[in-house]
PDB file of C-alpha atoms and ligand atoms in Angstrom:
ATOM      1  CA  MET A   1       0.038   0.020   0.024  1.00  0.00           C
ATOM      2  CA  LYS A   2       1.318   3.462  -0.805  1.00  0.00           C
ATOM      3  CA  TYR A   3       1.013   6.132   1.919  1.00  0.00           C
ATOM      4  CA  THR A   4       1.013   9.815   0.930  1.00  0.00           C
ATOM      5  CA  ILE A   5       1.247  12.143   3.923  1.00  0.00           C
ATOM      6  CA  ALA A   6       1.446  16.118   3.745  1.00  0.00           C
ATOM      7  CA  ILE A   7       2.411  18.294   6.761  1.00  0.00           C
ATOM      8  CA  ASP A   8       2.261  22.087   6.050  1.00  0.00           C
ATOM      9  CA  GLY A   9       2.774  25.082   8.720  1.00  0.00           C
ATOM     10  CA  PRO A  10       4.994  27.842   9.365  1.00  0.00           C
ATOM     11  CA  ALA A  11       8.748  27.667  10.927  1.00  0.00           C
ATOM     12  CA  GLY A  12       9.351  26.118  14.300  1.00  0.00           C
ATOM     13  CA  ALA A  13       5.972  24.367  14.269  1.00  0.00           C
ATOM     14  CA  GLY A  14       7.710  21.059  14.609  1.00  0.00           C
ATOM     15  CA  LYS A  15       7.131  19.669  10.918  1.00  0.00           C
ATOM     16  CA  SER A  16      10.283  18.325  10.535  1.00  0.00           C
ATOM     17  CA  THR A  17      10.358  16.699  13.907  1.00  0.00           C
ATOM     18  CA  ILE A  18       7.067  15.079  13.546  1.00  0.00           C
ATOM     19  CA  ALA A  19       7.660  14.323   9.640  1.00  0.00           C
ATOM     20  CA  LYS A  20      11.004  12.441  10.520  1.00  0.00           C
ATOM     21  CA  LEU A  21       9.167  10.602  13.466  1.00  0.00           C
ATOM     22  CA  LEU A  22       6.342   9.553  11.377  1.00  0.00           C
ATOM     23  CA  ALA A  23       8.643   8.350   8.755  1.00  0.00           C
ATOM     24  CA  SER A  24      10.695   6.192  11.218  1.00  0.00           C
ATOM     25  CA  GLU A  25       7.278   4.840  12.557  1.00  0.00           C
ATOM     26  CA  LEU A  26       5.652   3.968   9.255  1.00  0.00           C
ATOM     27  CA  ASN A  27       9.067   2.962   7.463  1.00  0.00           C
ATOM     28  CA  ILE A  28       8.321   5.377   4.660  1.00  0.00           C
ATOM     29  CA  LEU A  29      10.614   8.419   3.170  1.00  0.00           C
ATOM     30  CA  TYR A  30      10.431  11.850   4.317  1.00  0.00           C
ATOM     31  CA  LEU A  31      11.324  14.475   2.053  1.00  0.00           C
ATOM     32  CA  ASP A  32      11.943  17.915   3.663  1.00  0.00           C
ATOM     33  CA  THR A  33      10.947  20.423   0.588  1.00  0.00           C
ATOM     34  CA  GLY A  34      12.116  23.507   2.505  1.00  0.00           C
ATOM     35  CA  ALA A  35      15.820  22.205   2.362  1.00  0.00           C
ATOM     36  CA  MET A  36      15.090  22.580  -1.493  1.00  0.00           C
ATOM     37  CA  TYR A  37      14.089  26.239  -1.362  1.00  0.00           C
ATOM     38  CA  ARG A  38      16.839  26.834   0.948  1.00  0.00           C
ATOM     39  CA  ALA A  39      19.555  25.343  -1.431  1.00  0.00           C
ATOM     40  CA  VAL A  40      18.217  27.769  -4.091  1.00  0.00           C
ATOM     41  CA  GLY A  41      18.381  30.554  -1.628  1.00  0.00           C
ATOM     42  CA  LEU A  42      22.018  29.560  -1.030  1.00  0.00           C
ATOM     43  CA  LYS A  43      22.535  29.950  -4.743  1.00  0.00           C
ATOM     44  CA  ALA A  44      20.963  33.405  -4.898  1.00  0.00           C
ATOM     45  CA  LEU A  45      23.028  34.540  -1.985  1.00  0.00           C
ATOM     46  CA  ARG A  46      26.409  33.097  -3.303  1.00  0.00           C
ATOM     47  CA  GLU A  47      25.994  34.868  -6.744  1.00  0.00           C
ATOM     48  CA  ASN A  48      24.915  37.955  -5.107  1.00  0.00           C
ATOM     49  CA  ILE A  49      21.497  38.113  -7.211  1.00  0.00           C
ATOM     50  CA  ASP A  50      18.819  40.533  -5.828  1.00  0.00           C
ATOM     51  CA  ILE A  51      16.205  38.675  -4.915  1.00  0.00           C
ATOM     52  CA  LYS A  52      13.506  41.098  -6.173  1.00  0.00           C
ATOM     53  CA  ASP A  53      15.068  40.802  -9.679  1.00  0.00           C
ATOM     54  CA  THR A  54      12.888  38.098 -11.097  1.00  0.00           C
ATOM     55  CA  GLU A  55      14.433  37.778 -14.418  1.00  0.00           C
ATOM     56  CA  LYS A  56      17.877  37.067 -13.077  1.00  0.00           C
ATOM     57  CA  ILE A  57      16.143  34.252 -10.693  1.00  0.00           C
ATOM     58  CA  ASP A  58      14.349  33.050 -13.597  1.00  0.00           C
ATOM     59  CA  GLU A  59      17.810  32.687 -15.593  1.00  0.00           C
ATOM     60  CA  MET A  60      19.380  31.004 -12.418  1.00  0.00           C
ATOM     61  CA  ILE A  61      16.614  28.763 -11.869  1.00  0.00           C
ATOM     62  CA  LYS A  62      16.463  27.215 -15.317  1.00  0.00           C
ATOM     63  CA  ASN A  63      20.411  26.062 -15.033  1.00  0.00           C
ATOM     64  CA  ILE A  64      20.110  24.938 -11.046  1.00  0.00           C
ATOM     65  CA  ASP A  65      21.056  21.319 -10.119  1.00  0.00           C
ATOM     66  CA  ILE A  66      19.166  20.526  -6.934  1.00  0.00           C
ATOM     67  CA  GLN A  67      18.860  16.784  -5.746  1.00  0.00           C
ATOM     68  CA  VAL A  68      18.093  14.894  -2.966  1.00  0.00           C
ATOM     69  CA  ARG A  69      19.883  11.625  -1.727  1.00  0.00           C
ATOM     70  CA  TYR A  70      19.324   9.623   1.158  1.00  0.00           C
ATOM     71  CA  ILE A  71      22.649   8.385   3.533  1.00  0.00           C
ATOM     72  CA  ASP A  72      22.137   6.251   6.101  1.00  0.00           C
ATOM     73  CA  GLY A  73      18.312   7.357   6.012  1.00  0.00           C
ATOM     74  CA  LYS A  74      19.000  11.166   6.175  1.00  0.00           C
ATOM     75  CA  GLN A  75      18.358  13.400   3.796  1.00  0.00           C
ATOM     76  CA  HIS A  76      21.096  15.177   1.889  1.00  0.00           C
ATOM     77  CA  THR A  77      20.498  18.311  -0.448  1.00  0.00           C
ATOM     78  CA  TYR A  78      22.663  18.908  -3.137  1.00  0.00           C
ATOM     79  CA  LEU A  79      23.178  22.275  -4.886  1.00  0.00           C
ATOM     80  CA  ASP A  80      24.873  21.619  -8.371  1.00  0.00           C
ATOM     81  CA  GLY A  81      26.551  18.436  -7.095  1.00  0.00           C
ATOM     82  CA  GLU A  82      27.614  20.140  -3.791  1.00  0.00           C
ATOM     83  CA  ASP A  83      26.482  18.362  -0.491  1.00  0.00           C
ATOM     84  CA  VAL A  84      24.829  21.961   1.123  1.00  0.00           C
ATOM     85  CA  THR A  85      22.944  19.783   3.827  1.00  0.00           C
ATOM     86  CA  HIS A  86      24.489  22.167   6.681  1.00  0.00           C
ATOM     87  CA  LYS A  87      25.296  24.996   4.570  1.00  0.00           C
ATOM     88  CA  ILE A  88      21.387  25.818   4.037  1.00  0.00           C
ATOM     89  CA  ARG A  89      20.753  25.933   8.058  1.00  0.00           C
ATOM     90  CA  THR A  90      21.611  29.523   8.682  1.00  0.00           C
ATOM     91  CA  PRO A  91      19.283  32.654   9.469  1.00  0.00           C
ATOM     92  CA  GLU A  92      20.617  34.404   6.269  1.00  0.00           C
ATOM     93  CA  VAL A  93      19.626  31.202   4.191  1.00  0.00           C
ATOM     94  CA  SER A  94      16.063  31.105   5.733  1.00  0.00           C
ATOM     95  CA  LEU A  95      15.409  34.630   4.735  1.00  0.00           C
ATOM     96  CA  ALA A  96      16.776  34.040   1.538  1.00  0.00           C
ATOM     97  CA  ALA A  97      14.823  30.634   0.921  1.00  0.00           C
ATOM     98  CA  SER A  98      11.608  32.525   1.742  1.00  0.00           C
ATOM     99  CA  ASN A  99      12.375  35.162  -0.458  1.00  0.00           C
ATOM    100  CA  VAL A 100      13.165  33.207  -3.439  1.00  0.00           C
ATOM    101  CA  ALA A 101      10.051  30.869  -2.667  1.00  0.00           C
ATOM    102  CA  VAL A 102       7.600  33.579  -3.965  1.00  0.00           C
ATOM    103  CA  ILE A 103       9.098  33.509  -7.508  1.00  0.00           C
ATOM    104  CA  LYS A 104       6.795  31.268  -9.640  1.00  0.00           C
ATOM    105  CA  SER A 105       9.436  29.774 -11.735  1.00  0.00           C
ATOM    106  CA  VAL A 106      11.340  28.608  -8.219  1.00  0.00           C
ATOM    107  CA  ARG A 107       8.035  27.099  -7.244  1.00  0.00           C
ATOM    108  CA  LEU A 108       7.266  25.318 -10.613  1.00  0.00           C
ATOM    109  CA  LYS A 109      10.720  23.837 -10.630  1.00  0.00           C
ATOM    110  CA  MET A 110      10.710  22.567  -6.795  1.00  0.00           C
ATOM    111  CA  VAL A 111       6.943  21.167  -7.160  1.00  0.00           C
ATOM    112  CA  GLU A 112       7.984  19.206 -10.123  1.00  0.00           C
ATOM    113  CA  LEU A 113      11.110  17.567  -8.661  1.00  0.00           C
ATOM    114  CA  GLN A 114       8.795  16.948  -5.527  1.00  0.00           C
ATOM    115  CA  ARG A 115       5.948  15.245  -7.484  1.00  0.00           C
ATOM    116  CA  GLU A 116       8.350  13.239  -9.438  1.00  0.00           C
ATOM    117  CA  ILE A 117       9.644  11.914  -5.647  1.00  0.00           C
ATOM    118  CA  ALA A 118       6.321  11.146  -4.665  1.00  0.00           C
ATOM    119  CA  LYS A 119       5.105   9.168  -7.973  1.00  0.00           C
ATOM    120  CA  ASP A 120       6.025   5.837  -7.186  1.00  0.00           C
ATOM    121  CA  MET A 121       6.926   5.935  -3.377  1.00  0.00           C
ATOM    122  CA  SER A 122       5.137   6.375  -0.119  1.00  0.00           C
ATOM    123  CA  VAL A 123       6.179   9.754   1.347  1.00  0.00           C
ATOM    124  CA  ILE A 124       5.756  12.064   3.891  1.00  0.00           C
ATOM    125  CA  MET A 125       6.201  15.705   2.897  1.00  0.00           C
ATOM    126  CA  ASP A 126       6.798  18.769   4.771  1.00  0.00           C
ATOM    127  CA  GLY A 127       6.568  22.476   3.407  1.00  0.00           C
ATOM    128  CA  ARG A 128       4.112  25.148   3.273  1.00  0.00           C
ATOM    129  CA  ASP A 129       2.206  24.156  -0.072  1.00  0.00           C
ATOM    130  CA  ILE A 130       2.190  20.291   0.382  1.00  0.00           C
ATOM    131  CA  GLY A 131      -1.553  19.881   0.979  1.00  0.00           C
ATOM    132  CA  THR A 132      -2.986  22.581  -0.995  1.00  0.00           C
ATOM    133  CA  TYR A 133      -0.712  22.679  -4.240  1.00  0.00           C
ATOM    134  CA  VAL A 134       1.998  19.744  -4.325  1.00  0.00           C
ATOM    135  CA  LEU A 135       0.052  16.745  -3.447  1.00  0.00           C
ATOM    136  CA  PRO A 136      -3.501  18.007  -3.258  1.00  0.00           C
ATOM    137  CA  ASN A 137      -4.657  14.250  -3.597  1.00  0.00           C
ATOM    138  CA  ALA A 138      -2.828  13.205  -0.368  1.00  0.00           C
ATOM    139  CA  PRO A 139      -5.179  11.072   1.676  1.00  0.00           C
ATOM    140  CA  PHE A 140      -3.636  12.434   4.782  1.00  0.00           C
ATOM    141  CA  LYS A 141      -2.985  16.005   5.158  1.00  0.00           C
ATOM    142  CA  PHE A 142      -1.782  17.717   8.520  1.00  0.00           C
ATOM    143  CA  PHE A 143      -1.500  21.555   9.302  1.00  0.00           C
ATOM    144  CA  ILE A 144       0.758  21.948  12.323  1.00  0.00           C
ATOM    145  CA  THR A 145       1.110  25.507  13.958  1.00  0.00           C
ATOM    146  CA  ALA A 146       2.092  27.311  17.404  1.00  0.00           C
ATOM    147  CA  THR A 147       1.940  30.964  18.008  1.00  0.00           C
ATOM    148  CA  PRO A 148       4.915  32.839  16.782  1.00  0.00           C
ATOM    149  CA  GLU A 149       6.618  33.550  20.123  1.00  0.00           C
ATOM    150  CA  GLU A 150       6.642  29.590  21.186  1.00  0.00           C
ATOM    151  CA  ARG A 151       7.914  28.833  17.729  1.00  0.00           C
ATOM    152  CA  ALA A 152      10.640  31.513  18.313  1.00  0.00           C
ATOM    153  CA  ARG A 153      11.375  29.877  21.692  1.00  0.00           C
ATOM    154  CA  ARG A 154      11.753  26.544  20.088  1.00  0.00           C
ATOM    155  CA  ARG A 155      14.141  27.858  17.635  1.00  0.00           C
ATOM    156  CA  TYR A 156      15.928  29.826  20.354  1.00  0.00           C
ATOM    157  CA  LEU A 157      16.568  26.973  22.396  1.00  0.00           C
ATOM    158  CA  GLU A 158      17.498  24.735  19.494  1.00  0.00           C
ATOM    159  CA  MET A 159      20.247  27.333  18.190  1.00  0.00           C
ATOM    160  CA  LYS A 160      21.704  27.546  21.925  1.00  0.00           C
ATOM    161  CA  GLU A 161      21.939  23.869  22.565  1.00  0.00           C
ATOM    162  CA  SER A 162      23.587  23.448  19.220  1.00  0.00           C
ATOM    163  CA  GLY A 163      26.246  25.776  20.879  1.00  0.00           C
ATOM    164  CA  GLU A 164      25.642  29.000  19.024  1.00  0.00           C
ATOM    165  CA  LYS A 165      26.702  31.837  20.607  1.00  0.00           C
ATOM    166  CA  ASN A 166      25.062  35.120  19.598  1.00  0.00           C
ATOM    167  CA  VAL A 167      21.556  33.908  19.653  1.00  0.00           C
ATOM    168  CA  ASP A 168      18.782  36.655  20.250  1.00  0.00           C
ATOM    169  CA  TYR A 169      15.131  35.692  20.809  1.00  0.00           C
ATOM    170  CA  ASP A 170      13.864  38.869  19.655  1.00  0.00           C
ATOM    171  CA  ILE A 171      15.542  38.739  16.012  1.00  0.00           C
ATOM    172  CA  ILE A 172      14.536  34.981  15.945  1.00  0.00           C
ATOM    173  CA  LEU A 173      10.808  36.262  16.586  1.00  0.00           C
ATOM    174  CA  LYS A 174      11.185  38.974  14.155  1.00  0.00           C
ATOM    175  CA  ASP A 175      12.447  36.694  11.178  1.00  0.00           C
ATOM    176  CA  ILE A 176       9.591  34.007  12.069  1.00  0.00           C
ATOM    177  CA  LYS A 177       6.983  36.897  11.776  1.00  0.00           C
ATOM    178  CA  TYR A 178       8.683  38.252   8.577  1.00  0.00           C
ATOM    179  CA  ARG A 179       8.563  34.614   7.016  1.00  0.00           C
ATOM    180  CA  ASP A 180       5.074  33.859   8.045  1.00  0.00           C
ATOM    181  CA  GLU A 181       4.023  37.047   6.357  1.00  0.00           C
ATOM    182  CA  ASN A 182       6.066  36.466   3.547  1.00  0.00           C
ATOM    183  CA  ASP A 183       4.741  32.717   3.096  1.00  0.00           C
ATOM    184  CA  SER A 184       1.248  33.272   3.569  1.00  0.00           C
ATOM    185  CA  THR A 185       0.775  36.428   1.401  1.00  0.00           C
ATOM    186  CA  ARG A 186       2.401  35.564  -1.766  1.00  0.00           C
ATOM    187  CA  ALA A 187       0.535  35.192  -4.948  1.00  0.00           C
ATOM    188  CA  PHE A 188       1.203  31.591  -5.938  1.00  0.00           C
ATOM    189  CA  ALA A 189       0.744  28.738  -3.667  1.00  0.00           C
ATOM    190  CA  PRO A 190       1.092  30.345  -0.291  1.00  0.00           C
ATOM    191  CA  LEU A 191       1.257  28.962   3.232  1.00  0.00           C
ATOM    192  CA  LYS A 192      -2.243  27.936   3.696  1.00  0.00           C
ATOM    193  CA  LYS A 193      -4.078  24.997   5.659  1.00  0.00           C
ATOM    194  CA  ALA A 194      -5.888  22.888   2.799  1.00  0.00           C
ATOM    195  CA  ASP A 195      -9.756  22.629   3.655  1.00  0.00           C
ATOM    196  CA  ASP A 196      -9.512  18.964   4.105  1.00  0.00           C
ATOM    197  CA  ALA A 197      -6.233  19.337   6.452  1.00  0.00           C
ATOM    198  CA  ILE A 198      -6.312  18.116  10.189  1.00  0.00           C
ATOM    199  CA  LEU A 199      -5.271  21.200  12.344  1.00  0.00           C
ATOM    200  CA  VAL A 200      -2.717  20.534  15.080  1.00  0.00           C
ATOM    201  CA  ASP A 201      -2.158  23.678  17.194  1.00  0.00           C
ATOM    202  CA  ASN A 202       0.972  22.311  19.433  1.00  0.00           C
ATOM    203  CA  THR A 203       1.471  25.443  21.285  1.00  0.00           C
ATOM    204  CA  PHE A 204       0.908  23.779  24.528  1.00  0.00           C
ATOM    205  CA  MET A 205       1.708  20.236  23.296  1.00  0.00           C
ATOM    206  CA  THR A 206       5.066  18.019  23.593  1.00  0.00           C
ATOM    207  CA  VAL A 207       6.570  16.282  20.423  1.00  0.00           C
ATOM    208  CA  GLU A 208       5.131  13.140  21.778  1.00  0.00           C
ATOM    209  CA  GLU A 209       1.572  14.258  22.063  1.00  0.00           C
ATOM    210  CA  THR A 210       1.784  15.816  18.658  1.00  0.00           C
ATOM    211  CA  LEU A 211       3.087  12.766  17.116  1.00  0.00           C
ATOM    212  CA  SER A 212       0.457  10.832  19.027  1.00  0.00           C
ATOM    213  CA  LYS A 213      -2.445  12.796  17.950  1.00  0.00           C
ATOM    214  CA  ILE A 214      -1.305  12.554  14.239  1.00  0.00           C
ATOM    215  CA  LEU A 215      -0.902   8.912  14.439  1.00  0.00           C
ATOM    216  CA  SER A 216      -4.090   8.174  15.964  1.00  0.00           C
ATOM    217  CA  HIS A 217      -5.620  10.209  12.927  1.00  0.00           C
ATOM    218  CA  ILE A 218      -3.602   7.977  10.683  1.00  0.00           C
ATOM    219  CA  LYS A 219      -4.134   4.511  12.383  1.00  0.00           C
ATOM    220  CA  GLY A 220      -7.630   5.280  12.614  1.00  0.00           C
ATOM    221  CA  ASP A 221      -8.106   5.413   8.838  1.00  0.00           C
ATOM    222  CA  GLY A 222      -6.567   2.094   8.888  1.00  0.00           C
ATOM    223  CA  VAL A 223      -2.767   2.815   7.667  1.00  0.00           C
ATOM    224  CA  ASN A 224      -1.107   0.721  10.240  1.00  0.00           C
ATOM    225  CA  GLN A 225      -3.277  -1.984  10.427  1.00  0.00           C
TER     226      GLN A 225
HETATM  227  O1  LIG Q   1      10.346  21.973  10.810  1.00  0.00           O
HETATM  228  P1  LIG Q   1       9.497  23.005  11.660  1.00  0.00           P
HETATM  229  O2  LIG Q   1      10.278  24.341  11.320  1.00  0.00           O
HETATM  230  O3  LIG Q   1       8.258  23.341  11.735  1.00  0.00           O
HETATM  231  O4  LIG Q   1       9.936  22.594  13.277  1.00  0.00           O
HETATM  232  P2  LIG Q   1      11.028  21.849  13.659  1.00  0.00           P
HETATM  233  O5  LIG Q   1      12.390  22.232  13.285  1.00  0.00           O
HETATM  234  O6  LIG Q   1      10.661  20.399  13.598  1.00  0.00           O
HETATM  235  O7  LIG Q   1      10.706  22.039  15.313  1.00  0.00           O
HETATM  236  C1  LIG Q   1      11.412  23.095  15.912  1.00  0.00           C
HETATM  237  C2  LIG Q   1      11.946  22.802  17.415  1.00  0.00           C
HETATM  238  O8  LIG Q   1      10.790  22.564  18.088  1.00  0.00           O
HETATM  239  C3  LIG Q   1      12.570  21.390  17.667  1.00  0.00           C
HETATM  240  O9  LIG Q   1      13.652  21.694  18.332  1.00  0.00           O
HETATM  241  C4  LIG Q   1      11.686  20.671  18.269  1.00  0.00           C
HETATM  242  O10 LIG Q   1      11.948  19.792  19.377  1.00  0.00           O
HETATM  243  C5  LIG Q   1      10.867  21.771  18.701  1.00  0.00           C
HETATM  244  N1  LIG Q   1       9.361  20.979  19.080  1.00  0.00           N
HETATM  245  C6  LIG Q   1       8.743  21.254  20.502  1.00  0.00           C
HETATM  246  O11 LIG Q   1       9.420  21.656  21.247  1.00  0.00           O
HETATM  247  N2  LIG Q   1       7.451  21.133  20.854  1.00  0.00           N
HETATM  248  C7  LIG Q   1       6.891  20.472  19.791  1.00  0.00           C
HETATM  249  N3  LIG Q   1       5.653  20.381  20.170  1.00  0.00           N
HETATM  250  C8  LIG Q   1       7.328  20.559  18.533  1.00  0.00           C
HETATM  251  C9  LIG Q   1       8.555  20.620  18.248  1.00  0.00           C
HETATM  252  O1  LIG Q   2      12.281  24.770   9.078  1.00  0.00           O
HETATM  253  P1  LIG Q   2      11.700  25.987   8.743  1.00  0.00           P
HETATM  254  O2  LIG Q   2      10.383  25.920   8.828  1.00  0.00           O
HETATM  255  O3  LIG Q   2      12.285  27.065   9.248  1.00  0.00           O
HETATM  256  O4  LIG Q   2      11.760  26.337   7.377  1.00  0.00           O
HETATM  257  P2  LIG Q   2      11.725  25.281   5.813  1.00  0.00           P
HETATM  258  O5  LIG Q   2      10.595  24.379   6.009  1.00  0.00           O
HETATM  259  O6  LIG Q   2      13.149  24.806   5.653  1.00  0.00           O
HETATM  260  O7  LIG Q   2      11.532  26.511   4.578  1.00  0.00           O
HETATM  261  C1  LIG Q   2      12.435  27.472   4.202  1.00  0.00           C
HETATM  262  C2  LIG Q   2      11.521  28.287   3.637  1.00  0.00           C
HETATM  263  O8  LIG Q   2      11.386  27.549   2.428  1.00  0.00           O
HETATM  264  C3  LIG Q   2       9.846  28.945   4.137  1.00  0.00           C
HETATM  265  O9  LIG Q   2      10.260  29.961   4.984  1.00  0.00           O
HETATM  266  C4  LIG Q   2       9.396  28.994   3.026  1.00  0.00           C
HETATM  267  O10 LIG Q   2       9.396  30.363   2.458  1.00  0.00           O
HETATM  268  C5  LIG Q   2      10.082  28.312   1.824  1.00  0.00           C
HETATM  269  N1  LIG Q   2       9.148  27.102   1.340  1.00  0.00           N
HETATM  270  C6  LIG Q   2       7.993  27.124   0.763  1.00  0.00           C
HETATM  271  O11 LIG Q   2       7.784  28.116   0.314  1.00  0.00           O
HETATM  272  N2  LIG Q   2       7.548  25.642   0.262  1.00  0.00           N
HETATM  273  C7  LIG Q   2       7.784  24.703   0.970  1.00  0.00           C
HETATM  274  N3  LIG Q   2       7.106  23.685   0.590  1.00  0.00           N
HETATM  275  C8  LIG Q   2       8.605  24.673   1.717  1.00  0.00           C
HETATM  276  C9  LIG Q   2       9.410  25.767   1.974  1.00  0.00           C
END
């Protein structure tokens, strides 16, 4: 049986944490689509392309090579042949990703790659437009969210724990609010709950509680039987 699970929501809601746990529970593939937009953002930064210059971005996207491979079960993202898995995790790249993600040519290219991956195998994809646009027929759709303050708090703790020094909660919150607005108001495939997605506000829920709520929906529909 083929499972297709779409998880959308804003930054720091816990999408990737939950998606990874679900993927291992159900023994299926997890695709982090944000990593692909991050790789495009990194390229734009490296080439010093003005994000507002849609023509230049259109030209860049024609020749870009984004690939996703799995090493020991973990997703690695490649930009023009280079493994950029770790380089795309900076705050600068987060903002660049959100900015290039507004551009239609970028989205069309990423969505084509994402659909190709989901074509023949069971997959859990997380992003912003998976349930509404990339996989509109996915039988399982979840929209995970939490307040901006709680999401910023999670990112703050995550960065502190990873040993980063200059971590500023207010800057993280500002970046999160900027991306929320940018992602939700873009014209093409914005961040939006699909009508048939299950809303999970986990502001006051742990990772385990969120996972168990989502799993109960999936199991309730017979996926694990
Ligand atoms: O993928 P997304 O940006 O939506 O979020 P994430 O990277 O999966 O989660 C951000 C952080 O929040 C992680 O460190 C999670 O462990 C944490 N988290 C949490 O504390 N409570 C939850 N209910 C969900 C996530
Ligand atoms: O992990 P986090 O939630 O911070 O961000 P991400 O999922 O890695 O996505 C980075 C940026 O890529 C987002 O702010 C979105 O602008 C964009 N994105 C998108 O537009 N559509 C997707 N399916 C995934 C990400």
